[in-house]
Amino acid sequence: MSAVFERNALPAMQTSHCHTPLNNYRMGLLSVFFVCLFFSSAFAVDRGNFKTCDQSAFCKRQRAFKPGQSPYRALLETLELSDSRLTLQLINDNNKVHLLLELYRLQGNMTRVKINELKPLKPRFEVPDVLIAEPPTEPLSVLSKDDNGVVLSLGAESQRLIVSARPFRLDIMEGPEVLLSLNSRGLLAFEHLRLRKDTQAQPEGAEVKESVDGDQQQDEGKKDEDEESNKEEDGLWEETFKSHTDTKPNGPTSISLDFSLPGVEHVYGIPEHADDLKLKTTDGGDPYRLYNLDVFQYELYNPMALYGSIPVMLAHNTQRTMGIFWLNAAETWVDISSNTAGKTVFGKMLDFVQGSSEKPQTDVRWISESGIIDVFIMLGPKPSDVFSQYASLTGTQSFPPLASLGYHQCRWNYNDQEDVKSVDQGFDQHDIPYDFIWLDIEHADGKRYFTWDPHKFSQPKEMLQGLMDKKRKMVAIVDPHIKVDSGYKIHNEITSKDFYVKNKDGGNYEGWCWPGNSGYPDFTNPEMRAWWASMFAYDQYEGSMENLFTWNDMNEPSVFNGPEVTMHKDALHGKWEHRDIHNMYGLYVQMATAEGQIQRSGGAERPFVLTRAFFAGSQRFGAVWTGDNAAEWDHLKISIPMCLSLGLVGVSFCGADVGGFFKNPSTELLVRWYQTGAYQPFFRAHAHLDTTRREPWLFGPENTALIREAVRQRYALLPYWYQLFFQAYRTGMPVMRPLWVDYPKDTATFTIDDEFLIGSDLLVHPVTEEGSRGVTAYLPGAGEVWYDVHTFQKHNGAQNLYIPVTLSSIPVFQRGGSIIPRKDRVRRSSACMENDPYTLYVALSPKKFAEGKLYIDDGHSFNYDTKKEFIHRSLTFANNALTSSNLCPDCNFLTSSWIEKVLILGASKPSKVVLKMNGKETPVDFEFDSSMSVLTLRKPGMNAGDDWTLLLQ
Amino acid sequence: MTCLHLLLTLVFAVSLGTPVEIQRPRGVPLTKKQFYEESKPFTCLDGSRTIPFDRVNDDYCDCKDGSDEPGTAACPNGSFHCTNAGYRPMFIPSSRINDGICDCCDTTDEYNSGAKCENTCKELGRKEREVLQKMAEITKEGFLLKQQLIEEAKKGREEKQGKVTDMQENKKQLEEKVEALRTVKEAAEQPEKEAKERHLKAWEEQKAAIRLEKDKAKMAEAFLELDDNSDGFVSVSELQSHAELDPDADGTLTETEVQGLMGGAAQVDTSTFESVWTNIKDKYHSEVSRKEADMSRLMTFEVVLGKFGSTLSWLCVVQAPPTVKTPEKSHEDEEAMPPYDPDTQALIEGWLCCQSYSSIRLNIEKELSFDFGPDAEFTYMYSQCYELSTSEYIYRLCPFNRALWGREKNRPENNKYLVMKYEHGTGCWQGPNRSTTVKLTCGKETVVTSTSEPSRCEYLMEFTTPAVCQEPANTEPSPHGHEEL
């Protein structure tokens, strides 16, 4: 939840309650005395609380520069080439400041471009802890060099990198094609560190050549000496927004670079924005903003910043998919325009490209407030290549405990242990499965995280044991703001260890959040993170047990009385300003929390941590949700592109609050949201404190049944979800993906974001319109077929299919050519289904072929990783034989699950079915439904870990 | 690999004191035993198909209705019957068979999961019987109490009706008396009246002067308080700190609003403050009283969780217990008018007496008009309050003013007296008006037993009273009756 706390909210609330004459009191028939010491209250925030580009000094400054001749020149004589690293100085001809360019060829078809000041006054921030390792490099070699530039070979025979000297630009080419150009529009701008003139002791002469304002000056003529006054207006050394002043001791430090993508019309990514999947051009509006913010009641379809930031953009056309990873954790803005470039001056080397200047082009410009330029260009060419390239840099999705893929029941707040118990029983009474029940901030003693309210949750272990008895789990919230209270152990330890973030004057930074006055631990400090992790030990976190997991909210960080509801940029994390690290604060919180959960089990058990704020690399630490949405149809719709965008840039474990956080959903909306959420990776219902209760059984038996059915469909498919997460963990492939990822040449798929794929094999088109009588789903793949998973009806690919719907419909299709294992015996939690048998859904392609995978492990420990204790099998149907073969022969895991049934969709009737196993053949009973061409093999009975073949004769 | 799940159960039934073995497939209730005959093919209970009997409980679902797998988890819609000898037999969804969680007290649902279940049926049965017995006692005693309540209510009602009649009579006499008195008095009244009016007028003038004086004093005091920086001027910002002055009551006192109050001036001195004072005096809270109010806000205040009826607007917070003096009243005391002359006084008293008869009668009639239940058994709660203290709050339930009985859906009409619905309580900040549902259960005492807030500002109270105790069933279960299966 989020809210802005304002002091004046308190009296405002109460005056509306007062002035009651005595006689009214006597008529008060039912009354209550509240004895309370503190009220927190929500207060609506509008757009005006958040900056536009114009209100953000560096963005305004940078955006004022228009494309044109770049003042930067490459000093080719400074070129140095080691085996894998090329360095070269750049000079800004306006101010003579030297920059250092570093180029790396990285393994896996990537190029890294770093630009920093050659001699900065002091070091500039370079983002640590996001890359999983220093990326391995490949040799670079110079193909040719003259006064105009250098041509480098990029490993792959036809790939070249061209460095043009005057003006400086980079072009990456493959054969005759330019894949991507840097600074082709001349928007490279690097504000170098400088001394503040009015405090400067040394003579002006030393700096006289430096035009403070102008790293780049196309607007010739009127710059001259009125700069001095402009400077203050431009917020170079100080900036004020809504009564918050940002002192900028380092002055202007922003950076900017443009990228041109010839032949590209579709770009994606750079979450988090409540907007369409395909990014829009930003001409005439604000750029997409990346600045982690607690936005109260966010609006849809605009480029405003939200809770998390992943500075990764994907570019796609029918030929190629590429990615740009801008590794910078400061406030960042991204401008996108289309077909505006292509007219810029191309070097001699590029002359032949002129002919294709007609073709579409997308231009992108990144602007960040501080740090350095550090860009990874991922050259694909296939979508899956980009995913694995990005994964090789920042890691893959953590492999979650199986239970966390089940259904989560949350509310702000379950009031007390009794409430938790009765909700838990409600699920059993109504036969709806669930795995996790969640506690929001009210569970803690006065919002002192790691504690329990002594009255409402006096026996947490008893409560947790009660859940454990039903093989269920709990999540309790632990936010990063710490109540300043000398009676609070966590606060005292952080204080004594000096772990709090500091304000600009060196004292502990304090701000308002849920508990009132709060400190913010400096999670960028590894010692602080280690200490934080140790707080999750069972003997430290009193009342915790192994089935208690954690939720990190408000980790943008949210500071109710801070600028834009977050931390002051001049606050200090050691020697770095908050400005430098802002977007990765939330990542560090989740990192430390996940580490704590791993440590409490001695490294044996997988963690589960949900976060609201995130950055590149956050996928390694758990799940993400889309924050405080609302019970509105448009919010249901936007959950699809929001999670798709996250999936494209590594975060597969994504979900939106089912039902909508703010406001009360209509029954229809709630049902539709369950149906949609059941097919999204992180499946959690959540609701605001002020909403009416909405447990699934409160809307009449018909709606309870509809919700039950949606949740049961989720549970039946858990083996598939789990296998996909294993794949995501291994390869970086997104679990929930846009259609174009699997159909990259089908332009019809490029803008679709009202339906999506789960893995490659399930296509989901949830109903997200009120009162809908039907939806039109696009089934991709010419020559392919899709099977309705409910009726087994077969449909041809590459068509728009109209599907009439009722309130019970969830349009889902299985791809012909796939095999999906399900557990159709749905029980009250995923753990209860551990030993249950599988049903294999074999959907045949027109060529009577199908394949799939089955993954099994213990569902919760790291033994799959440390001891190779898992089963990974390939299932193939070809030549009328279904075969299970081992994908990991040196793996070792025993399951008691078996194959109870095989459904073959699109089959013809065999005369006989035989199971071949261990050299023996046994007949298998079968049934054939000729109306839908479904062959059902009855109880073949083999263990899920065995080698076997089923022969249709 | 699957094991053979066609396990027949041996059930010892205690019937007429003689144990009898009844063989039937696992999970089948006695009532359906006849459909499962080992010697015959099995027809699904929905009649959809017939299968060999060895496919019953073979851990594969053949029947759409799940009837072929009463004892395994194979069918998604199956149900499993546990006999629970010693306690109550029950059905559980077949998905709870062998899921590692003990559901049936006789442990029969976990026959192949490795779960260590203990047979708790006897214990549960014993406890249930104890509870039932206790409830029966409570019902019995409660019902007796209810009869008393009905009797008392009846008496009270008769008394009150009598009183109303008496009063009507009395009033009539009084009215006649007053009328007579009036005629007599009217003759001598003229000079009296003039005197009285003079007296009144003089008093009014005097009172106005006193008020003006007080207002001036208050104004001066307010000026001093408002002038935070003691510069002899009250400025916009100084006034803005008094949120209670907000003219549109939207919770914020904007600068423009303040300027409006100040007649457009940026600051005022003591003389010009007079016009401002006229604008604000009705709402102005002195700092002292504000501080007190703040304190009480933090310590104790009262919120109305809901009211009967819907015609009255919602009630609001009062500061703590009703013993708080209201300032208006004390002012009136100071300004009390000197007494009238004896004759006028007598006349007025006569009138007042009539008036009070009327109002008492009105109150009684109002009371009599309530729905106190079919036998007026809820009458005793009228003008009573019942309190429950929790760690955080004291809840107080005062059941009657305008009766509004709720009725739960799917309950027969005659049970409507089991739920009271209170709505239109104090508004919740950014939320709905508070409302409360009170569930009444039979008990010997009239007490609020629990309160909860399932949703924000929607309260639930459990309330016991003899008034809802039903007449105990004639056939009381004999303590030594035979145990059901």
PDB file of C-alpha atoms in Angstrom, chain A residues 8-22 24-44 296 411 413 415-416 419 427-432 453 455-456 469-471 688-694 712 824-829 831-832 835-837 896-898 900-901 917 925 927 936-943 946, chain B residues 1-3 49 55 58-62 68 72-77 93-103 243-244 251-252 285 297-308 312 314-324 326 385 387 391-402 422 426-432 434 436 438 453-456 458-459 461:
ATOM      1  CA  ASN A   8      -2.270  18.258   8.447  1.00  0.00           C
ATOM      2  CA  ALA A   9      -4.185  15.154   7.524  1.00  0.00           C
ATOM      3  CA  LEU A  10      -4.524  14.444  11.189  1.00  0.00           C
ATOM      4  CA  PRO A  11      -6.483  17.491  12.318  1.00  0.00           C
ATOM      5  CA  ALA A  12      -8.372  17.515   9.063  1.00  0.00           C
ATOM      6  CA  MET A  13      -9.645  14.082   9.706  1.00  0.00           C
ATOM      7  CA  GLN A  14     -10.611  14.806  13.236  1.00  0.00           C
ATOM      8  CA  THR A  15     -12.347  18.091  12.887  1.00  0.00           C
ATOM      9  CA  SER A  16     -14.869  16.306  10.776  1.00  0.00           C
ATOM     10  CA  HIS A  17     -15.612  14.130  13.734  1.00  0.00           C
ATOM     11  CA  CYS A  18     -16.023  16.698  16.457  1.00  0.00           C
ATOM     12  CA  HIS A  19     -18.582  19.161  17.696  1.00  0.00           C
ATOM     13  CA  THR A  20     -21.143  16.734  18.906  1.00  0.00           C
ATOM     14  CA  PRO A  21     -23.632  18.110  21.365  1.00  0.00           C
ATOM     15  CA  LEU A  22     -24.384  16.138  24.423  1.00  0.00           C
ATOM     16  CA  ASN A  24     -26.502  13.557  20.304  1.00  0.00           C
ATOM     17  CA  TYR A  25     -24.331  11.515  22.502  1.00  0.00           C
ATOM     18  CA  ARG A  26     -27.342  10.137  24.256  1.00  0.00           C
ATOM     19  CA  MET A  27     -28.756   9.097  20.966  1.00  0.00           C
ATOM     20  CA  GLY A  28     -25.511   7.321  20.202  1.00  0.00           C
ATOM     21  CA  LEU A  29     -26.886   3.890  20.432  1.00  0.00           C
ATOM     22  CA  LEU A  30     -23.881   1.916  19.582  1.00  0.00           C
ATOM     23  CA  SER A  31     -20.632   3.518  20.234  1.00  0.00           C
ATOM     24  CA  VAL A  32     -17.046   2.815  20.865  1.00  0.00           C
ATOM     25  CA  PHE A  33     -14.272   4.510  22.689  1.00  0.00           C
ATOM     26  CA  PHE A  34     -11.141   4.572  20.689  1.00  0.00           C
ATOM     27  CA  VAL A  35      -8.056   4.865  22.727  1.00  0.00           C
ATOM     28  CA  CYS A  36      -5.341   5.307  20.256  1.00  0.00           C
ATOM     29  CA  LEU A  37      -2.124   7.142  20.162  1.00  0.00           C
ATOM     30  CA  PHE A  38      -1.450   7.448  16.507  1.00  0.00           C
ATOM     31  CA  PHE A  39      -3.257   7.641  13.259  1.00  0.00           C
ATOM     32  CA  SER A  40      -1.796   7.088   9.901  1.00  0.00           C
ATOM     33  CA  SER A  41      -3.847   8.264   7.067  1.00  0.00           C
ATOM     34  CA  ALA A  42      -3.810   8.338   3.346  1.00  0.00           C
ATOM     35  CA  PHE A  43      -3.843  11.483   1.360  1.00  0.00           C
ATOM     36  CA  ALA A  44      -4.361  11.615  -2.349  1.00  0.00           C
ATOM     37  CA  PHE A 296      -0.279   7.087  -5.004  1.00  0.00           C
ATOM     38  CA  ARG A 411      -5.252  -8.057   2.409  1.00  0.00           C
ATOM     39  CA  ASN A 413      -4.901  -6.274   6.767  1.00  0.00           C
ATOM     40  CA  ASN A 415      -6.725  -8.212  11.603  1.00  0.00           C
ATOM     41  CA  ASP A 416      -5.536 -10.839  14.004  1.00  0.00           C
ATOM     42  CA  ASP A 419      -9.004 -13.590  11.330  1.00  0.00           C
ATOM     43  CA  PHE A 427     -10.708 -21.642   1.812  1.00  0.00           C
ATOM     44  CA  ASP A 428     -11.247 -25.185   3.017  1.00  0.00           C
ATOM     45  CA  GLN A 429     -14.955 -24.718   3.480  1.00  0.00           C
ATOM     46  CA  HIS A 430     -15.249 -23.467  -0.058  1.00  0.00           C
ATOM     47  CA  ASP A 431     -12.732 -25.909  -1.429  1.00  0.00           C
ATOM     48  CA  ILE A 432     -10.477 -23.272  -2.959  1.00  0.00           C
ATOM     49  CA  ASP A 453       1.407  -6.792  17.563  1.00  0.00           C
ATOM     50  CA  HIS A 455      -2.558  -8.220  21.164  1.00  0.00           C
ATOM     51  CA  LYS A 456      -3.541  -9.210  17.661  1.00  0.00           C
ATOM     52  CA  ASP A 469      -0.388 -28.279   9.596  1.00  0.00           C
ATOM     53  CA  LYS A 470      -2.270 -27.585   6.401  1.00  0.00           C
ATOM     54  CA  LYS A 471       0.943 -27.357   4.365  1.00  0.00           C
ATOM     55  CA  HIS A 688      -6.653  -1.754   0.587  1.00  0.00           C
ATOM     56  CA  LEU A 689      -7.528  -1.308   4.244  1.00  0.00           C
ATOM     57  CA  ASP A 690     -10.547   0.809   3.340  1.00  0.00           C
ATOM     58  CA  THR A 691     -12.127  -1.698   0.987  1.00  0.00           C
ATOM     59  CA  THR A 692     -14.810  -4.155   1.941  1.00  0.00           C
ATOM     60  CA  ARG A 693     -13.820  -7.754   2.419  1.00  0.00           C
ATOM     61  CA  ARG A 694     -13.466  -9.746  -0.762  1.00  0.00           C
ATOM     62  CA  ARG A 712      -8.062 -24.783  -9.803  1.00  0.00           C
ATOM     63  CA  ASP A 824      -5.510 -32.593 -12.437  1.00  0.00           C
ATOM     64  CA  ARG A 825      -6.049 -33.657  -8.834  1.00  0.00           C
ATOM     65  CA  VAL A 826      -6.218 -30.208  -7.332  1.00  0.00           C
ATOM     66  CA  ARG A 827      -5.883 -30.103  -3.583  1.00  0.00           C
ATOM     67  CA  ARG A 828      -5.909 -27.409  -0.951  1.00  0.00           C
ATOM     68  CA  SER A 829      -2.305 -26.382  -1.389  1.00  0.00           C
ATOM     69  CA  ALA A 831       2.395 -29.171  -1.158  1.00  0.00           C
ATOM     70  CA  CYS A 832      -0.590 -31.493  -0.780  1.00  0.00           C
ATOM     71  CA  ASN A 835       2.993 -37.013  -4.853  1.00  0.00           C
ATOM     72  CA  ASP A 836       0.016 -36.825  -7.145  1.00  0.00           C
ATOM     73  CA  PRO A 837       0.074 -38.349 -10.604  1.00  0.00           C
ATOM     74  CA  SER A 896       6.255 -41.195  -6.235  1.00  0.00           C
ATOM     75  CA  SER A 897       4.290 -39.333  -8.881  1.00  0.00           C
ATOM     76  CA  TRP A 898       3.180 -41.434 -11.835  1.00  0.00           C
ATOM     77  CA  GLU A 900      -2.280 -41.524 -14.629  1.00  0.00           C
ATOM     78  CA  LYS A 901      -3.571 -40.434 -17.981  1.00  0.00           C
ATOM     79  CA  MET A 917       9.172 -50.175 -20.466  1.00  0.00           C
ATOM     80  CA  ASP A 925      -6.669 -49.217 -22.184  1.00  0.00           C
ATOM     81  CA  GLU A 927     -10.845 -44.387 -25.319  1.00  0.00           C
ATOM     82  CA  THR A 936      -7.360 -40.906 -23.868  1.00  0.00           C
ATOM     83  CA  LEU A 937      -4.932 -43.495 -22.554  1.00  0.00           C
ATOM     84  CA  ARG A 938      -6.238 -44.929 -19.350  1.00  0.00           C
ATOM     85  CA  LYS A 939      -3.895 -45.323 -16.424  1.00  0.00           C
ATOM     86  CA  PRO A 940      -0.647 -46.289 -18.101  1.00  0.00           C
ATOM     87  CA  GLY A 941       0.772 -46.037 -14.589  1.00  0.00           C
ATOM     88  CA  MET A 942       4.519 -45.559 -15.133  1.00  0.00           C
ATOM     89  CA  ASN A 943       6.553 -43.565 -12.663  1.00  0.00           C
ATOM     90  CA  ASP A 946      11.110 -43.552 -15.713  1.00  0.00           C
TER      91      ASP A 946
ATOM     92  CA  MET B   1       3.477 -47.131  -9.112  1.00  0.00           C
ATOM     93  CA  THR B   2      -0.054 -47.248  -7.976  1.00  0.00           C
ATOM     94  CA  CYS B   3      -1.164 -49.651  -5.392  1.00  0.00           C
ATOM     95  CA  ARG B  49     -21.686 -45.329 -17.802  1.00  0.00           C
ATOM     96  CA  ARG B  55     -12.456 -50.089 -11.521  1.00  0.00           C
ATOM     97  CA  ASP B  58      -8.774 -48.177  -8.566  1.00  0.00           C
ATOM     98  CA  ASP B  59      -7.314 -44.635  -8.366  1.00  0.00           C
ATOM     99  CA  TYR B  60      -8.498 -43.632 -11.813  1.00  0.00           C
ATOM    100  CA  CYS B  61     -11.540 -41.522 -12.431  1.00  0.00           C
ATOM    101  CA  ASP B  62     -13.995 -43.170 -14.803  1.00  0.00           C
ATOM    102  CA  ASP B  68     -16.436 -44.716  -8.957  1.00  0.00           C
ATOM    103  CA  THR B  72      -9.374 -42.202  -3.643  1.00  0.00           C
ATOM    104  CA  ALA B  73      -8.451 -38.695  -4.736  1.00  0.00           C
ATOM    105  CA  ALA B  74      -8.709 -39.579  -8.418  1.00  0.00           C
ATOM    106  CA  CYS B  75     -11.896 -37.670  -9.200  1.00  0.00           C
ATOM    107  CA  PRO B  76     -11.911 -33.894  -8.938  1.00  0.00           C
ATOM    108  CA  ASN B  77     -15.501 -33.788  -7.752  1.00  0.00           C
ATOM    109  CA  PRO B  93     -13.887 -33.614  -0.729  1.00  0.00           C
ATOM    110  CA  SER B  94     -11.927 -36.544  -2.108  1.00  0.00           C
ATOM    111  CA  SER B  95      -9.011 -34.167  -2.730  1.00  0.00           C
ATOM    112  CA  ARG B  96      -8.378 -34.443   1.008  1.00  0.00           C
ATOM    113  CA  ILE B  97      -7.719 -38.161   0.850  1.00  0.00           C
ATOM    114  CA  ASN B  98      -4.079 -38.945   1.492  1.00  0.00           C
ATOM    115  CA  ASP B  99      -2.993 -35.325   1.315  1.00  0.00           C
ATOM    116  CA  GLY B 100      -1.027 -35.676   4.518  1.00  0.00           C
ATOM    117  CA  ILE B 101      -3.536 -33.724   6.581  1.00  0.00           C
ATOM    118  CA  CYS B 102      -5.818 -35.441   9.053  1.00  0.00           C
ATOM    119  CA  ASP B 103      -9.391 -34.493   8.278  1.00  0.00           C
ATOM    120  CA  ALA B 243      -7.927  24.867  10.396  1.00  0.00           C
ATOM    121  CA  GLU B 244     -11.300  25.004  12.157  1.00  0.00           C
ATOM    122  CA  GLY B 251     -10.259  19.993   5.410  1.00  0.00           C
ATOM    123  CA  THR B 252      -7.813  22.590   4.250  1.00  0.00           C
ATOM    124  CA  HIS B 285     -11.214  27.711  18.908  1.00  0.00           C
ATOM    125  CA  ARG B 297      -8.227  13.227  20.515  1.00  0.00           C
ATOM    126  CA  LEU B 298      -5.126  11.407  21.362  1.00  0.00           C
ATOM    127  CA  MET B 299      -6.422   9.865  24.497  1.00  0.00           C
ATOM    128  CA  THR B 300     -10.079   9.098  24.198  1.00  0.00           C
ATOM    129  CA  PHE B 301     -12.796   9.855  21.826  1.00  0.00           C
ATOM    130  CA  GLU B 302     -15.939   8.247  20.794  1.00  0.00           C
ATOM    131  CA  VAL B 303     -17.144   7.071  17.496  1.00  0.00           C
ATOM    132  CA  VAL B 304     -20.614   5.921  16.703  1.00  0.00           C
ATOM    133  CA  LEU B 305     -20.425   2.582  15.011  1.00  0.00           C
ATOM    134  CA  GLY B 306     -23.939   2.685  13.725  1.00  0.00           C
ATOM    135  CA  LYS B 307     -27.458   3.629  14.557  1.00  0.00           C
ATOM    136  CA  PHE B 308     -30.845   2.191  14.249  1.00  0.00           C
ATOM    137  CA  LEU B 312     -31.268  10.722  11.406  1.00  0.00           C
ATOM    138  CA  TRP B 314     -24.995  10.362  11.522  1.00  0.00           C
ATOM    139  CA  LEU B 315     -23.714  11.190  14.883  1.00  0.00           C
ATOM    140  CA  CYS B 316     -20.350  12.466  15.594  1.00  0.00           C
ATOM    141  CA  VAL B 317     -17.509  12.330  18.013  1.00  0.00           C
ATOM    142  CA  VAL B 318     -17.990  13.665  21.469  1.00  0.00           C
ATOM    143  CA  GLN B 319     -15.111  14.305  23.703  1.00  0.00           C
ATOM    144  CA  ALA B 320     -14.935  11.527  26.156  1.00  0.00           C
ATOM    145  CA  PRO B 321     -17.578  10.749  28.729  1.00  0.00           C
ATOM    146  CA  PRO B 322     -20.786  12.758  28.914  1.00  0.00           C
ATOM    147  CA  THR B 323     -19.632  14.459  32.089  1.00  0.00           C
ATOM    148  CA  VAL B 324     -17.786  17.021  30.017  1.00  0.00           C
ATOM    149  CA  THR B 326     -20.559  22.119  27.509  1.00  0.00           C
ATOM    150  CA  CYS B 385     -26.136  -0.127  27.414  1.00  0.00           C
ATOM    151  CA  GLU B 387     -20.044  -2.672  27.240  1.00  0.00           C
ATOM    152  CA  SER B 391      -7.156  -4.014  24.642  1.00  0.00           C
ATOM    153  CA  GLU B 392      -7.729  -0.999  22.467  1.00  0.00           C
ATOM    154  CA  TYR B 393     -11.325   0.081  22.697  1.00  0.00           C
ATOM    155  CA  ILE B 394     -14.376   0.061  24.855  1.00  0.00           C
ATOM    156  CA  TYR B 395     -17.366  -0.966  22.810  1.00  0.00           C
ATOM    157  CA  ARG B 396     -20.801   0.037  24.007  1.00  0.00           C
ATOM    158  CA  LEU B 397     -24.012  -1.343  22.634  1.00  0.00           C
ATOM    159  CA  CYS B 398     -27.240   0.520  23.493  1.00  0.00           C
ATOM    160  CA  PRO B 399     -29.815  -1.520  21.688  1.00  0.00           C
ATOM    161  CA  PHE B 400     -32.964   0.558  21.227  1.00  0.00           C
ATOM    162  CA  ASN B 401     -34.100   3.764  19.824  1.00  0.00           C
ATOM    163  CA  ARG B 402     -35.790   3.009  16.604  1.00  0.00           C
ATOM    164  CA  TYR B 422     -26.869  -0.592  12.645  1.00  0.00           C
ATOM    165  CA  THR B 426     -19.723   8.096  12.163  1.00  0.00           C
ATOM    166  CA  GLY B 427     -18.180   8.549   8.767  1.00  0.00           C
ATOM    167  CA  CYS B 428     -14.861   6.880   8.297  1.00  0.00           C
ATOM    168  CA  TRP B 429     -12.149   9.096   7.013  1.00  0.00           C
ATOM    169  CA  GLN B 430     -11.846   8.270   3.322  1.00  0.00           C
ATOM    170  CA  GLY B 431     -14.224   5.420   3.879  1.00  0.00           C
ATOM    171  CA  PRO B 432     -17.854   4.544   4.326  1.00  0.00           C
ATOM    172  CA  ARG B 434     -19.495   2.968  10.026  1.00  0.00           C
ATOM    173  CA  THR B 436     -22.387  -2.708  12.687  1.00  0.00           C
ATOM    174  CA  VAL B 438     -25.004  -7.515  15.933  1.00  0.00           C
ATOM    175  CA  GLU B 453     -13.975  -5.298  12.276  1.00  0.00           C
ATOM    176  CA  PRO B 454     -13.970  -7.689   9.321  1.00  0.00           C
ATOM    177  CA  SER B 455     -13.875  -4.818   6.860  1.00  0.00           C
ATOM    178  CA  ARG B 456     -12.799  -1.284   7.473  1.00  0.00           C
ATOM    179  CA  GLU B 458     -17.854  -2.589   9.284  1.00  0.00           C
ATOM    180  CA  TYR B 459     -18.150  -4.074  12.706  1.00  0.00           C
ATOM    181  CA  MET B 461     -20.661  -7.894  17.461  1.00  0.00           C
TER     182      MET B 461
END
